[in-house]
Short mmCIF file of C-alpha atoms in Angstrom, two decimals:
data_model
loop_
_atom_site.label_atom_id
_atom_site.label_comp_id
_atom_site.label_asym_id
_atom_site.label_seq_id
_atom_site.Cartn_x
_atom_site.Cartn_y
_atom_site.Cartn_z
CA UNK A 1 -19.59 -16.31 -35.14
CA UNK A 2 -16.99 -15.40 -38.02
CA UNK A 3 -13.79 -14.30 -37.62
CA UNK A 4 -12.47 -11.20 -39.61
CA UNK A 5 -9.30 -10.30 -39.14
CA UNK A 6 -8.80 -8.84 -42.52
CA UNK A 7 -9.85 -4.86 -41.16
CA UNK A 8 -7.68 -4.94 -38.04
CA UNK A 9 -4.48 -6.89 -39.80
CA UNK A 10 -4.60 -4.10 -42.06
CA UNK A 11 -3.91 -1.62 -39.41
CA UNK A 12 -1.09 -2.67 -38.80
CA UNK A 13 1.48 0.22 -38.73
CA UNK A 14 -1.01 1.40 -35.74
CA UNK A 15 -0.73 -1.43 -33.78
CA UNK A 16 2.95 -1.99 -34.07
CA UNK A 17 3.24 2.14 -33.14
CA UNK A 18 1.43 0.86 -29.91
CA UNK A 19 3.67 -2.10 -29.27
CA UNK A 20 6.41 -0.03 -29.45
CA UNK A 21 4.68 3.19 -27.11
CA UNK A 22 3.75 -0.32 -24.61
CA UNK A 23 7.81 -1.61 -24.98
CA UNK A 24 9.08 2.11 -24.26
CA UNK A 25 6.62 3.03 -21.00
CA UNK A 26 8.02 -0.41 -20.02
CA UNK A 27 11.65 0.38 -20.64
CA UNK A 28 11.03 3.87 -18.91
CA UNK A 29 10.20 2.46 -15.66
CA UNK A 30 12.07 -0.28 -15.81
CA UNK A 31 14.80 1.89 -16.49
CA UNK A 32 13.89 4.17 -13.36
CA UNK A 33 13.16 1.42 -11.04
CA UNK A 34 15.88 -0.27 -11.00
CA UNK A 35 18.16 2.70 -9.15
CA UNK A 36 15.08 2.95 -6.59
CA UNK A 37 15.79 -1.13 -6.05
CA UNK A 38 19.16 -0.87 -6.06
CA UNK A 39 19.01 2.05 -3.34
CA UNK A 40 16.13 0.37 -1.39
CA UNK A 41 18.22 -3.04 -0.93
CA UNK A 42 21.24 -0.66 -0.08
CA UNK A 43 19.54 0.84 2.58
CA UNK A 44 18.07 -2.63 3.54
CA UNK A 45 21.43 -3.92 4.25
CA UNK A 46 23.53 -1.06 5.48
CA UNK A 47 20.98 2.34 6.21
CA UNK A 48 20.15 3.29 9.76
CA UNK A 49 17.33 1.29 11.90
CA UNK A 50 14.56 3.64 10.85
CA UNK A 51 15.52 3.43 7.20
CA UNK A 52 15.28 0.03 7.34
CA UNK A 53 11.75 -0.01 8.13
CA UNK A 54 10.69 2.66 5.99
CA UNK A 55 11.80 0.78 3.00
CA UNK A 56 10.50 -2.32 4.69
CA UNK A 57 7.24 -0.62 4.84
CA UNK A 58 6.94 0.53 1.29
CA UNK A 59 8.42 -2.42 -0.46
CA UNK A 60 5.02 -4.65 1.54
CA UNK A 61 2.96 -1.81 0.55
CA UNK A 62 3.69 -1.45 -3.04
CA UNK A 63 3.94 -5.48 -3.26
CA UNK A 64 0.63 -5.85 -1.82
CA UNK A 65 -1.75 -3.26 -3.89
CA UNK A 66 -2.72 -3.26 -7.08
CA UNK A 67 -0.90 -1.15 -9.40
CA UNK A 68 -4.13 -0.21 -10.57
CA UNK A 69 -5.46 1.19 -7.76
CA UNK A 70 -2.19 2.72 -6.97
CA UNK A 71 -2.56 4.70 -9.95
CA UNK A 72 -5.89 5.77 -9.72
CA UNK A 73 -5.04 6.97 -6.30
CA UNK A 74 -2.12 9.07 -8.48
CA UNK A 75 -4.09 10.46 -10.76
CA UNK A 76 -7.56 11.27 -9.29
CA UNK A 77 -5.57 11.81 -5.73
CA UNK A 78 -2.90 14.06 -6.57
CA UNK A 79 -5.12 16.82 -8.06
CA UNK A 80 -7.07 17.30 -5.06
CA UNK A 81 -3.30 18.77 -3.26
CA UNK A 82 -2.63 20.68 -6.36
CA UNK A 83 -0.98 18.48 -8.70
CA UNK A 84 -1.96 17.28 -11.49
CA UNK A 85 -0.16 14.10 -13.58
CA UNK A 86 -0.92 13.29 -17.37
CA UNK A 87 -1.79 10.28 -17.95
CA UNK A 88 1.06 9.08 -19.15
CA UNK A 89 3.27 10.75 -16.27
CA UNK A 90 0.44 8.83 -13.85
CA UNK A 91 1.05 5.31 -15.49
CA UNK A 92 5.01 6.06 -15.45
CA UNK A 93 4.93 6.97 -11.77
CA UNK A 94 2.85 4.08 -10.85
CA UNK A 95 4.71 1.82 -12.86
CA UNK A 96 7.84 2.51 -11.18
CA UNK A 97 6.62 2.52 -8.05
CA UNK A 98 5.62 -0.89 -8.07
CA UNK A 99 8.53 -2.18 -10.26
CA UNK A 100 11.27 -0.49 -7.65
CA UNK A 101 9.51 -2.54 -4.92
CA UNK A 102 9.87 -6.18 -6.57
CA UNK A 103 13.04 -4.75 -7.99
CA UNK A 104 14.73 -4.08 -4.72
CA UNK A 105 13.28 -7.23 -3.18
CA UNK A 106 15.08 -9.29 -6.22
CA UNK A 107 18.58 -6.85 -5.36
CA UNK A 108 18.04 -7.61 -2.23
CA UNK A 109 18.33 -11.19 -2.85
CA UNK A 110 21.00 -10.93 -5.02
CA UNK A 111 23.08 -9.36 -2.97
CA UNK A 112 22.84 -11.67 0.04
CA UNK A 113 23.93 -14.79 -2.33
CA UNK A 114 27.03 -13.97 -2.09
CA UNK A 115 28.58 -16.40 0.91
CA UNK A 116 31.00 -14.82 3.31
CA UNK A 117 33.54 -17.62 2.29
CA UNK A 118 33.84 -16.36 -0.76
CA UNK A 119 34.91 -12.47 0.08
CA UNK A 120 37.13 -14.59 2.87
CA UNK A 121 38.81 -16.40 0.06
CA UNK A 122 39.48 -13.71 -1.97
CA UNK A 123 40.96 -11.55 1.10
CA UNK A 124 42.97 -14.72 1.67
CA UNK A 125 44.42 -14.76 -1.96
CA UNK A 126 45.33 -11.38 -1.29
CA UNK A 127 42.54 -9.56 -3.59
CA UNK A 128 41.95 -5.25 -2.70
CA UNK A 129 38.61 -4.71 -1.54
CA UNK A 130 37.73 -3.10 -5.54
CA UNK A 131 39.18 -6.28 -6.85
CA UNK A 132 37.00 -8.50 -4.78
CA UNK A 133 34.31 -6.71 -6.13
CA UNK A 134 35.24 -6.39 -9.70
CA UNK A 135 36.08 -10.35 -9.69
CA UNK A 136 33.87 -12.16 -6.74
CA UNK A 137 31.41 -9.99 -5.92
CA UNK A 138 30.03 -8.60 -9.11
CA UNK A 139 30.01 -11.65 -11.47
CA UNK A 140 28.10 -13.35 -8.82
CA UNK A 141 25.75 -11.37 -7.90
CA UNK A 142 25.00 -10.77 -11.82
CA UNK A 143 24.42 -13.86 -12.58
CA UNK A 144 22.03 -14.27 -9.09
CA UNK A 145 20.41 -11.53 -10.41
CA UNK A 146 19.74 -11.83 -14.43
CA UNK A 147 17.20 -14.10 -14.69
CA UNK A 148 14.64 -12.71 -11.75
CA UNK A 149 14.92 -9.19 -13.47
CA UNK A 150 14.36 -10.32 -17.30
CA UNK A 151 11.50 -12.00 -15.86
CA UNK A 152 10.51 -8.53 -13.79
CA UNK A 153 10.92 -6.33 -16.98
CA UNK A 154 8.34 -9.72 -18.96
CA UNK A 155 5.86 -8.56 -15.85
CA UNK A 156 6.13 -4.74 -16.29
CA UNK A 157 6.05 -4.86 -19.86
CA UNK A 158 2.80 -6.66 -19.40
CA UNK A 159 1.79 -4.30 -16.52
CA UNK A 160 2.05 -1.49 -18.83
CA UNK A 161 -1.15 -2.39 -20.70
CA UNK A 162 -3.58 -0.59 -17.61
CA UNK A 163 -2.13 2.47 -19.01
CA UNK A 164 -5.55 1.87 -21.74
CA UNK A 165 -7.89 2.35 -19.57
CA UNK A 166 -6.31 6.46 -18.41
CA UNK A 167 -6.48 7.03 -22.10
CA UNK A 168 -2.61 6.20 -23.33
CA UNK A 169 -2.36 4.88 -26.67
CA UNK A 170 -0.63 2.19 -26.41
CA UNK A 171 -1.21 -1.73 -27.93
CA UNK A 172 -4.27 -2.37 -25.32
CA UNK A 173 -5.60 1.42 -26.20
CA UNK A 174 -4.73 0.85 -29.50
CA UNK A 175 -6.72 -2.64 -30.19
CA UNK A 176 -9.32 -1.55 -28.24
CA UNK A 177 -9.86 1.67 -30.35
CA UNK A 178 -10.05 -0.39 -33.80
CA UNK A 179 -12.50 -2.76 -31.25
CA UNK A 180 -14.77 0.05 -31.46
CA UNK A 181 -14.63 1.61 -34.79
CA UNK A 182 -14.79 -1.99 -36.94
CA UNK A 183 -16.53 -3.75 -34.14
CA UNK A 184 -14.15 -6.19 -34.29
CA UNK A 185 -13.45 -6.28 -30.75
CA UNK A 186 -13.00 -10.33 -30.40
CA UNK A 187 -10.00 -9.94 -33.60
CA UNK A 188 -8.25 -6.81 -32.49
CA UNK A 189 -7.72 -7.89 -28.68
CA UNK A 190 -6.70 -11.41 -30.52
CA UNK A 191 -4.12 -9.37 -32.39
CA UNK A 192 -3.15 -7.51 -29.58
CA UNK A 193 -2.71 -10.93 -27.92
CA UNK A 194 -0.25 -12.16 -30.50
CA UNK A 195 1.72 -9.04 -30.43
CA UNK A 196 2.29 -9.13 -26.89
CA UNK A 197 3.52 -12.90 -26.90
CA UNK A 198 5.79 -12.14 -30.11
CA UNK A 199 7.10 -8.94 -28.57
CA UNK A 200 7.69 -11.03 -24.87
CA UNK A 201 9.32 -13.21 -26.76
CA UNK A 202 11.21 -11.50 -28.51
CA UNK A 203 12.60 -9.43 -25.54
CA UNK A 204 12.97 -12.70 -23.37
CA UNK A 205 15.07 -14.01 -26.35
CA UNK A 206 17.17 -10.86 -26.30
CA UNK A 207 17.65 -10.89 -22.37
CA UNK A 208 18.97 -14.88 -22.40
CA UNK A 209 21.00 -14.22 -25.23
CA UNK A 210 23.23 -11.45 -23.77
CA UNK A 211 22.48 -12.45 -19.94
CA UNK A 212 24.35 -15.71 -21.23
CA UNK A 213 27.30 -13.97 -22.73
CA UNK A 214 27.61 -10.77 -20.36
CA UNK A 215 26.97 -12.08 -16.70
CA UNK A 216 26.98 -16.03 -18.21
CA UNK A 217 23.30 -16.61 -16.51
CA UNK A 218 21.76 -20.07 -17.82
CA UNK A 219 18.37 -19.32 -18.92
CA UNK A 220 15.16 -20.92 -20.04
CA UNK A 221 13.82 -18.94 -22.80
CA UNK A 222 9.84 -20.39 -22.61
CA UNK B 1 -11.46 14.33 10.04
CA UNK B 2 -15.38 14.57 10.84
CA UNK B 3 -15.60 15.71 6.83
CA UNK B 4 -13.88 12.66 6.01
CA UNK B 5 -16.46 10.34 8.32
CA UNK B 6 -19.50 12.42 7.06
CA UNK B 7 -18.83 11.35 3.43
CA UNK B 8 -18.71 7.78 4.45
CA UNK B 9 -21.88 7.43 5.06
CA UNK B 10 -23.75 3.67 5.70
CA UNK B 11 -24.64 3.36 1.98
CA UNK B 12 -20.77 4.00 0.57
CA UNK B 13 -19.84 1.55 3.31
CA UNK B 14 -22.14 -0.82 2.79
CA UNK B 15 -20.70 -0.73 -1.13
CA UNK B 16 -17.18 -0.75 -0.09
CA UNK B 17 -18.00 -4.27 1.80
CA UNK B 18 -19.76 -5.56 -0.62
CA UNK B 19 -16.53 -4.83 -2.96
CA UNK B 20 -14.40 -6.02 -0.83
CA UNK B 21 -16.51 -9.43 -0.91
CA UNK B 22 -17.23 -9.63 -4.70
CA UNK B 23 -13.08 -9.25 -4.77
CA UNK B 24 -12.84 -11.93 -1.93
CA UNK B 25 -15.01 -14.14 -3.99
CA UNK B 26 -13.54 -13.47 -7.38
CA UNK B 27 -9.45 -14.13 -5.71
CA UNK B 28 -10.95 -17.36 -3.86
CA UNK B 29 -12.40 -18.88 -7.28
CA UNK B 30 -9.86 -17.72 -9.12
CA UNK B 31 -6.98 -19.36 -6.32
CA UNK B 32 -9.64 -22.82 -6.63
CA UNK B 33 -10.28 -23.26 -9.80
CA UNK B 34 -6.73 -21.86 -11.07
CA UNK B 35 -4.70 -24.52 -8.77
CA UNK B 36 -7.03 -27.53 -9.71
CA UNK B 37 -6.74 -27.06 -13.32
CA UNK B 38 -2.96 -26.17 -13.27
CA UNK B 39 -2.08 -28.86 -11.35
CA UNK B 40 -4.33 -30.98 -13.56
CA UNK B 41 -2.15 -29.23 -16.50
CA UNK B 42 0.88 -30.13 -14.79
CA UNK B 43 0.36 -33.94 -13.99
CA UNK B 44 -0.73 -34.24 -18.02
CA UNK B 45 2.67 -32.94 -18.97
CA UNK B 46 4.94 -35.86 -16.71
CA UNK B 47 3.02 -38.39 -18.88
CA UNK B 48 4.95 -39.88 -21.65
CA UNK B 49 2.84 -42.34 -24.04
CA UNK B 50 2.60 -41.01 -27.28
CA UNK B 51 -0.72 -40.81 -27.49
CA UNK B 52 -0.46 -37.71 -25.05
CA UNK B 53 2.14 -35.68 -26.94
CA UNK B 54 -0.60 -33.75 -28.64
CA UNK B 55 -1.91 -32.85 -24.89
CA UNK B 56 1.55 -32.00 -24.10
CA UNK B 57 2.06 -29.69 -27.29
CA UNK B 58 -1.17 -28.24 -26.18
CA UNK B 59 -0.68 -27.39 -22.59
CA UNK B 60 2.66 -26.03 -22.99
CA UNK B 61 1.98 -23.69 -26.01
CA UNK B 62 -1.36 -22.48 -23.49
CA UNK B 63 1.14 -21.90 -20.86
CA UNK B 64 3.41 -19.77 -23.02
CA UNK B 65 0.65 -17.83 -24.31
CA UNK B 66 -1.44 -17.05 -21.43
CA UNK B 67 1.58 -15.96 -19.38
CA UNK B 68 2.82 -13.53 -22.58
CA UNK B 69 -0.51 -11.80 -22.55
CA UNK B 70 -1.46 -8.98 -20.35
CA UNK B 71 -4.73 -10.19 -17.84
CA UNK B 72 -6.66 -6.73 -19.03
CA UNK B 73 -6.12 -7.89 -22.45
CA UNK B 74 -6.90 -11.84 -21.95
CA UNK B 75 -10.01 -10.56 -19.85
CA UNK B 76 -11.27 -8.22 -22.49
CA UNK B 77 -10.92 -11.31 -24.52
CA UNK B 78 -12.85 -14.02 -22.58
CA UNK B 79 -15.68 -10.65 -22.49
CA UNK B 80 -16.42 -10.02 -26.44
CA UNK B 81 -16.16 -13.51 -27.38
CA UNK B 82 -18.77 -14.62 -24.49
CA UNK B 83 -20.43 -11.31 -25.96
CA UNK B 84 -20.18 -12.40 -29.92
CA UNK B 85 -21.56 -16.02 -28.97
CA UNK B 86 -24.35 -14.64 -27.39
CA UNK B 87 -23.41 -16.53 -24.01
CA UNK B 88 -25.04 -14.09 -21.90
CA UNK B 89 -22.98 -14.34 -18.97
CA UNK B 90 -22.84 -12.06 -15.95
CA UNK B 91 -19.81 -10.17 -15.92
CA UNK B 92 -18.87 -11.68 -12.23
CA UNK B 93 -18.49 -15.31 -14.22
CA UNK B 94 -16.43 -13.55 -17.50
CA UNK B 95 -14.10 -12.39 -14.77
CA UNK B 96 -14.05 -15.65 -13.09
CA UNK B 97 -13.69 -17.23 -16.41
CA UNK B 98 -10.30 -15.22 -16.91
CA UNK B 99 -8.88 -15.59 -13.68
CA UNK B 100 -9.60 -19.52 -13.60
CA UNK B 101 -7.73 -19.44 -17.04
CA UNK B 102 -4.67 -17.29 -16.41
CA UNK B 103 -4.12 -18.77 -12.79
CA UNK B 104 -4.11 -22.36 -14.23
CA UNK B 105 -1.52 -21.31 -17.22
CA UNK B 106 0.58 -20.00 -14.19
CA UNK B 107 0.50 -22.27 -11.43
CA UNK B 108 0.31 -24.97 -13.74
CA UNK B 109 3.97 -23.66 -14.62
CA UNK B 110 5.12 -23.43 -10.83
CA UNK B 111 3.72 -26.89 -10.44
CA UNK B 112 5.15 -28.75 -13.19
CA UNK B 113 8.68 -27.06 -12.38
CA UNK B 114 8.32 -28.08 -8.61
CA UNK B 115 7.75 -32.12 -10.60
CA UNK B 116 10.49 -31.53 -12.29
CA UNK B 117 12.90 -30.51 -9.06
CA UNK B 118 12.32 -34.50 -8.21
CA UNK B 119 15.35 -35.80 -8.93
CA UNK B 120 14.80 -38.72 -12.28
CA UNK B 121 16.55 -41.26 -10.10
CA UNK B 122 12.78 -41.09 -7.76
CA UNK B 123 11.63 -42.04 -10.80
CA UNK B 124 13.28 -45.08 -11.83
CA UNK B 125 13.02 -46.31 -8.29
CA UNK B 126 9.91 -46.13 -8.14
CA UNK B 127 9.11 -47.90 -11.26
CA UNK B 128 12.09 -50.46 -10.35
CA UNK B 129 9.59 -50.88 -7.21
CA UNK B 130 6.76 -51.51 -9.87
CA UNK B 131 4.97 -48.60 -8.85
CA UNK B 132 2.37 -47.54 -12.02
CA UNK B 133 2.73 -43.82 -13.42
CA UNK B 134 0.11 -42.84 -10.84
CA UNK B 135 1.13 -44.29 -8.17
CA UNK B 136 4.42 -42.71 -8.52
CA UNK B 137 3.06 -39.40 -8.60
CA UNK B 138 0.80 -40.00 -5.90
CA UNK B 139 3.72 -41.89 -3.32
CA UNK B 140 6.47 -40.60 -4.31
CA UNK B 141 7.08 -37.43 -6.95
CA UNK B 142 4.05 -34.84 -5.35
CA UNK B 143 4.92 -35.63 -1.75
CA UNK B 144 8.89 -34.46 -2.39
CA UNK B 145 7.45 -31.73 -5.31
CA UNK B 146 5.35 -29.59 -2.67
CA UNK B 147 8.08 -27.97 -0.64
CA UNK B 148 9.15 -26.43 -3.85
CA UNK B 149 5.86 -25.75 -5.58
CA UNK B 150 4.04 -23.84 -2.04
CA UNK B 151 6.34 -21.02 -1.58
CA UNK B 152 6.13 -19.32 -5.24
CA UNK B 153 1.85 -20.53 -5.10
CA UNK B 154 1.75 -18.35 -2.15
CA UNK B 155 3.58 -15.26 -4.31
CA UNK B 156 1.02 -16.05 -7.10
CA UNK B 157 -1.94 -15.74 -5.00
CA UNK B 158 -1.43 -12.45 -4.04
CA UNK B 159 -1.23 -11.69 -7.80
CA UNK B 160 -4.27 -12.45 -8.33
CA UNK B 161 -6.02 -10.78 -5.44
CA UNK B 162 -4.21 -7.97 -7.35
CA UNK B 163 -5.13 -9.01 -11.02
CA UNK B 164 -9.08 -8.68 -9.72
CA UNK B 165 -8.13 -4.75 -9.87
CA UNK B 166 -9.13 -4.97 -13.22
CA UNK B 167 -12.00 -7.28 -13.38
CA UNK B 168 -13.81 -3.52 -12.68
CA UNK B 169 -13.06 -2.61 -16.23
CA UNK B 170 -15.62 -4.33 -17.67
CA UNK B 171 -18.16 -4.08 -15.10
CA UNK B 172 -17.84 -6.58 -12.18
CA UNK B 173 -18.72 -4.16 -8.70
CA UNK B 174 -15.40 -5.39 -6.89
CA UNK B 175 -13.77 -3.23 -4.81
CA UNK B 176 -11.91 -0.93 -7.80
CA UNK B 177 -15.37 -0.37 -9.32
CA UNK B 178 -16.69 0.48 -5.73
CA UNK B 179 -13.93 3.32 -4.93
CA UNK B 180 -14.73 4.26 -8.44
CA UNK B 181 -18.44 4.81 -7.69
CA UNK B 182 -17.46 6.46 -4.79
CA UNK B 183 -15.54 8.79 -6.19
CA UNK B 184 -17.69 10.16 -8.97
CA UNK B 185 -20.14 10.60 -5.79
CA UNK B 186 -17.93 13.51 -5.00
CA UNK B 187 -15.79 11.30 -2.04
CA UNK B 188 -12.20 13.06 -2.09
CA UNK B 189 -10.27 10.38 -4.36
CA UNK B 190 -7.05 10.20 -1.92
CA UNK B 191 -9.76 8.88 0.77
CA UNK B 192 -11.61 6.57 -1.61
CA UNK B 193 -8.21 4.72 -3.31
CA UNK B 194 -6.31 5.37 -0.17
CA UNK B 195 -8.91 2.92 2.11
CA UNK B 196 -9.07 0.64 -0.90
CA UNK B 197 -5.63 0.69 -0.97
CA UNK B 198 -5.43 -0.61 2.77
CA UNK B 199 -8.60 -2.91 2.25
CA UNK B 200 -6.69 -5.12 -0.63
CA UNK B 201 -3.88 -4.60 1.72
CA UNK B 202 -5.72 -6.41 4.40
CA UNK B 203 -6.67 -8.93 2.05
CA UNK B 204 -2.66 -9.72 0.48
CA UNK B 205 -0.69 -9.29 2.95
CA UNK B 206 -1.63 -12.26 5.36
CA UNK B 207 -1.49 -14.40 2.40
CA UNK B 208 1.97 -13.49 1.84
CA UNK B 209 2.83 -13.78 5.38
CA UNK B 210 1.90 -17.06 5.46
CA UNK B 211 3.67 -17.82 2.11
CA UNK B 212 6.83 -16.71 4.20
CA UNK B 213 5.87 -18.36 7.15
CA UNK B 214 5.58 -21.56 5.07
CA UNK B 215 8.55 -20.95 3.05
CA UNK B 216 10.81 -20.41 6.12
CA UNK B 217 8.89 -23.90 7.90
CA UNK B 218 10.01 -25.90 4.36
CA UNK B 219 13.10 -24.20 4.45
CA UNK B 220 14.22 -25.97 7.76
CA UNK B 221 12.53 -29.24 7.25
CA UNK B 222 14.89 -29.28 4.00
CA UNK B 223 18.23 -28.67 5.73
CA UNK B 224 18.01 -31.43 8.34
#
């Protein structure tokens, strides 16, 4: 077996097009997850008793399936009571369906670092309820929280490849399209490869560099 | 409700269990193999002759990579090249393949981090003790490392039940493939993915109640 990775390099502008359609589904939900979390650990910690267990309930759920199969069951499921996603919409949906659950559970967490000495010192010092959280409460919990959700928005990124196989060009749809016209499927999922670790990289890189100078997080970049 | 138990019929259930088994069988190897070779991966990486380094190198730039790339796309991977080298495998034993391979690039990772939470003064105790490289491992470093590499093991291994999902993509008759056969039958799809749903849901969540279970058990032991 010989390598060629002459044909697919020189697709390039394709495949980048699709790194960047694989980076933007991932900011997307990323982006809409992270309210859902936010207002899932909120009503963790403060929402009435029934609440409680219905976000109990669909954080297990969604952290227990595939995201796959969750969107399958979007897209071919949904039609049959009328409605009918894209594929894209179907990925998106899924996507941040799953990332709100593991993005709630890491809120969650972040939120219950915070000692009750702490808030007690502050009161103690004399600090108004917005400046103990402006000055205790926030920069804590920030730095609690950077690292587990640059990691989270590695694993979505990631995630988003599945959205190949409903038909979304992105990088996976992309390499495996050039697979099938040069039948150099071995080199353009290589390729894809690469791209993914460079562009993982790249965004870890980014995410320690200003998680170290906004909420002064320490961390590991490999 | 008598529609819905009409369309599964003996045959579609009969497919769905046999799913539900090929995924069993495909999460178990892939939990096996995937611990064995990581923590194989992460006992190279605490050696320090020089002779090793290029191991080292090795295992840690296979650690970075494998967790950078998506599993559809490693797993698409591991299929044309067994393809293009005319390795006729079955696609059950591509999948496997993958899994083993990702699974050992990631628990390797949560094992040699749990190594590293040993404090280095275990270390020089032990050798002050004259206790070999192994034998420090083996008496002293894995016993303390386990309480912190179990708990995040636990997490991984319901990824991968998950990550088996897309061992249906090329080919393997897991449980994915089986709601998709099911539902080109004509099945309504919200029945098909919604029991498939609650069959890997059957399958994950004990694990990760017993990940909790043994979290919250280490948990104590540690603040006595």
């Amino acid at each position: 077996m010989t390598l060629q990775f002459g044909p697919i390099l020189e697709q390039w502008p394709y495949l980048l097009g699709g790194a960047a359609l694989s980076l933007w589904i991932a900011v997307l939900a990323f982006a809409c997850a992270m309210p859902i979390g936010l207002l899932c650990a909120a009503l963790l910690h403060y929402g009435p008793p029934a609440m409680r267990r219905l976000v109990a309930a669909y954080v297990i759920f969604a952290t227990n399936t595939p995201q796959l199969v969750q969107i399958f069951f979007l897209f071919f499921g949904l039609p049959e009571v009328g409605i009918t996603l894209s594929p894209f919409t179907a990925v998106l949906i899924g996507a941040t369906f799953n990332a709100g659950a593991y993005l709630c559970e890491i809120q969650r967490a972040g939120f219950a670092s915070v000692r009750r000495t702490e808030i007690e010192a502050a009161e103690v010092l004399g600090f108004s309820r917005l400046q103990i959280i402006r000055h205790v409460t926030l920069p804590h919990v920030m730095k609690a929280m950077f690292p587990p959700l640059s990691n989270q928005f590695i694993v979505v990124t990631l995630g988003t490849s599945m959205a190949s196989i409903f038909g979304v060009e992105e990088l996976t749809g992309r390499s495996d399209n050039l697979g099938a016209e040069t039948y150099l499927s071995v080199e353009a999922y290589g390729v894809a490869a690469v791209i993914y670790v460079a562009m993982t990289l790249i965004a870890t890189c980014v995410l320690a560099l200003s998680g170290r100078l906004v909420c002064r997080a320490k961390m590991n970049i490999v | 409700m008598i529609r819905a138990a009409a369309l599964f019929s003996y045959y579609d259930l009969t497919l769905l269990l046999e799913g539900f088994l090929t995924t069993f069988a495909l999460s178990l190897i892939g939990c096996l193999g995937g611990f064995v070779l990581g923590f194989a991966a992460a006992i190279l990486r605490t050696t320090r002759s020089r002779v090793m380094a290029p191991v080292r190198a090795a295992l840690f730039v296979y650690a970075m990579f494998l967790r950078r790339v998506p599993f559809l796309v490693t797993l698409m991977l591991v299929f044309y090249a067994t393809q293009s080298l005319h390795a006729n495998l079955p696609t059950f034993a591509v999948a496997s393949i993958s899994i083993c391979l990702i699974a050992a690039a990631y628990l390797g990772e949560i094992t040699r981090g749990g190594l590293e939470s040993v404090h280095a003064n275990q270390w020089q105790g032990a050798r002050a003790l004259n206790f070999s490289h192994w034998q420090t491992l083996r008496y002293v470093i894995v016993p303390q490392a386990w309480r912190v590499i179990l708990p995040p093991t636990f997490g991984f291994l319901v990824m991968i039940i998950k990550d088996t999902a897309l061992a249906s993509q090329i080919g393997v008759m897991e449980l994915t493939a089986a709601g998709k056969v099911l539902g080109n039958k004509g099945v309504p799809a919200v029945l098909v993915y919604g029991a498939i749903l609650m069959l890997y849901f059957s399958m994950s969540y004990p694990l990760a109640r017993l990940g909790k279970h043994v979290e919250r058990r280490l948990a104590a032991a540690r603040n006595h």
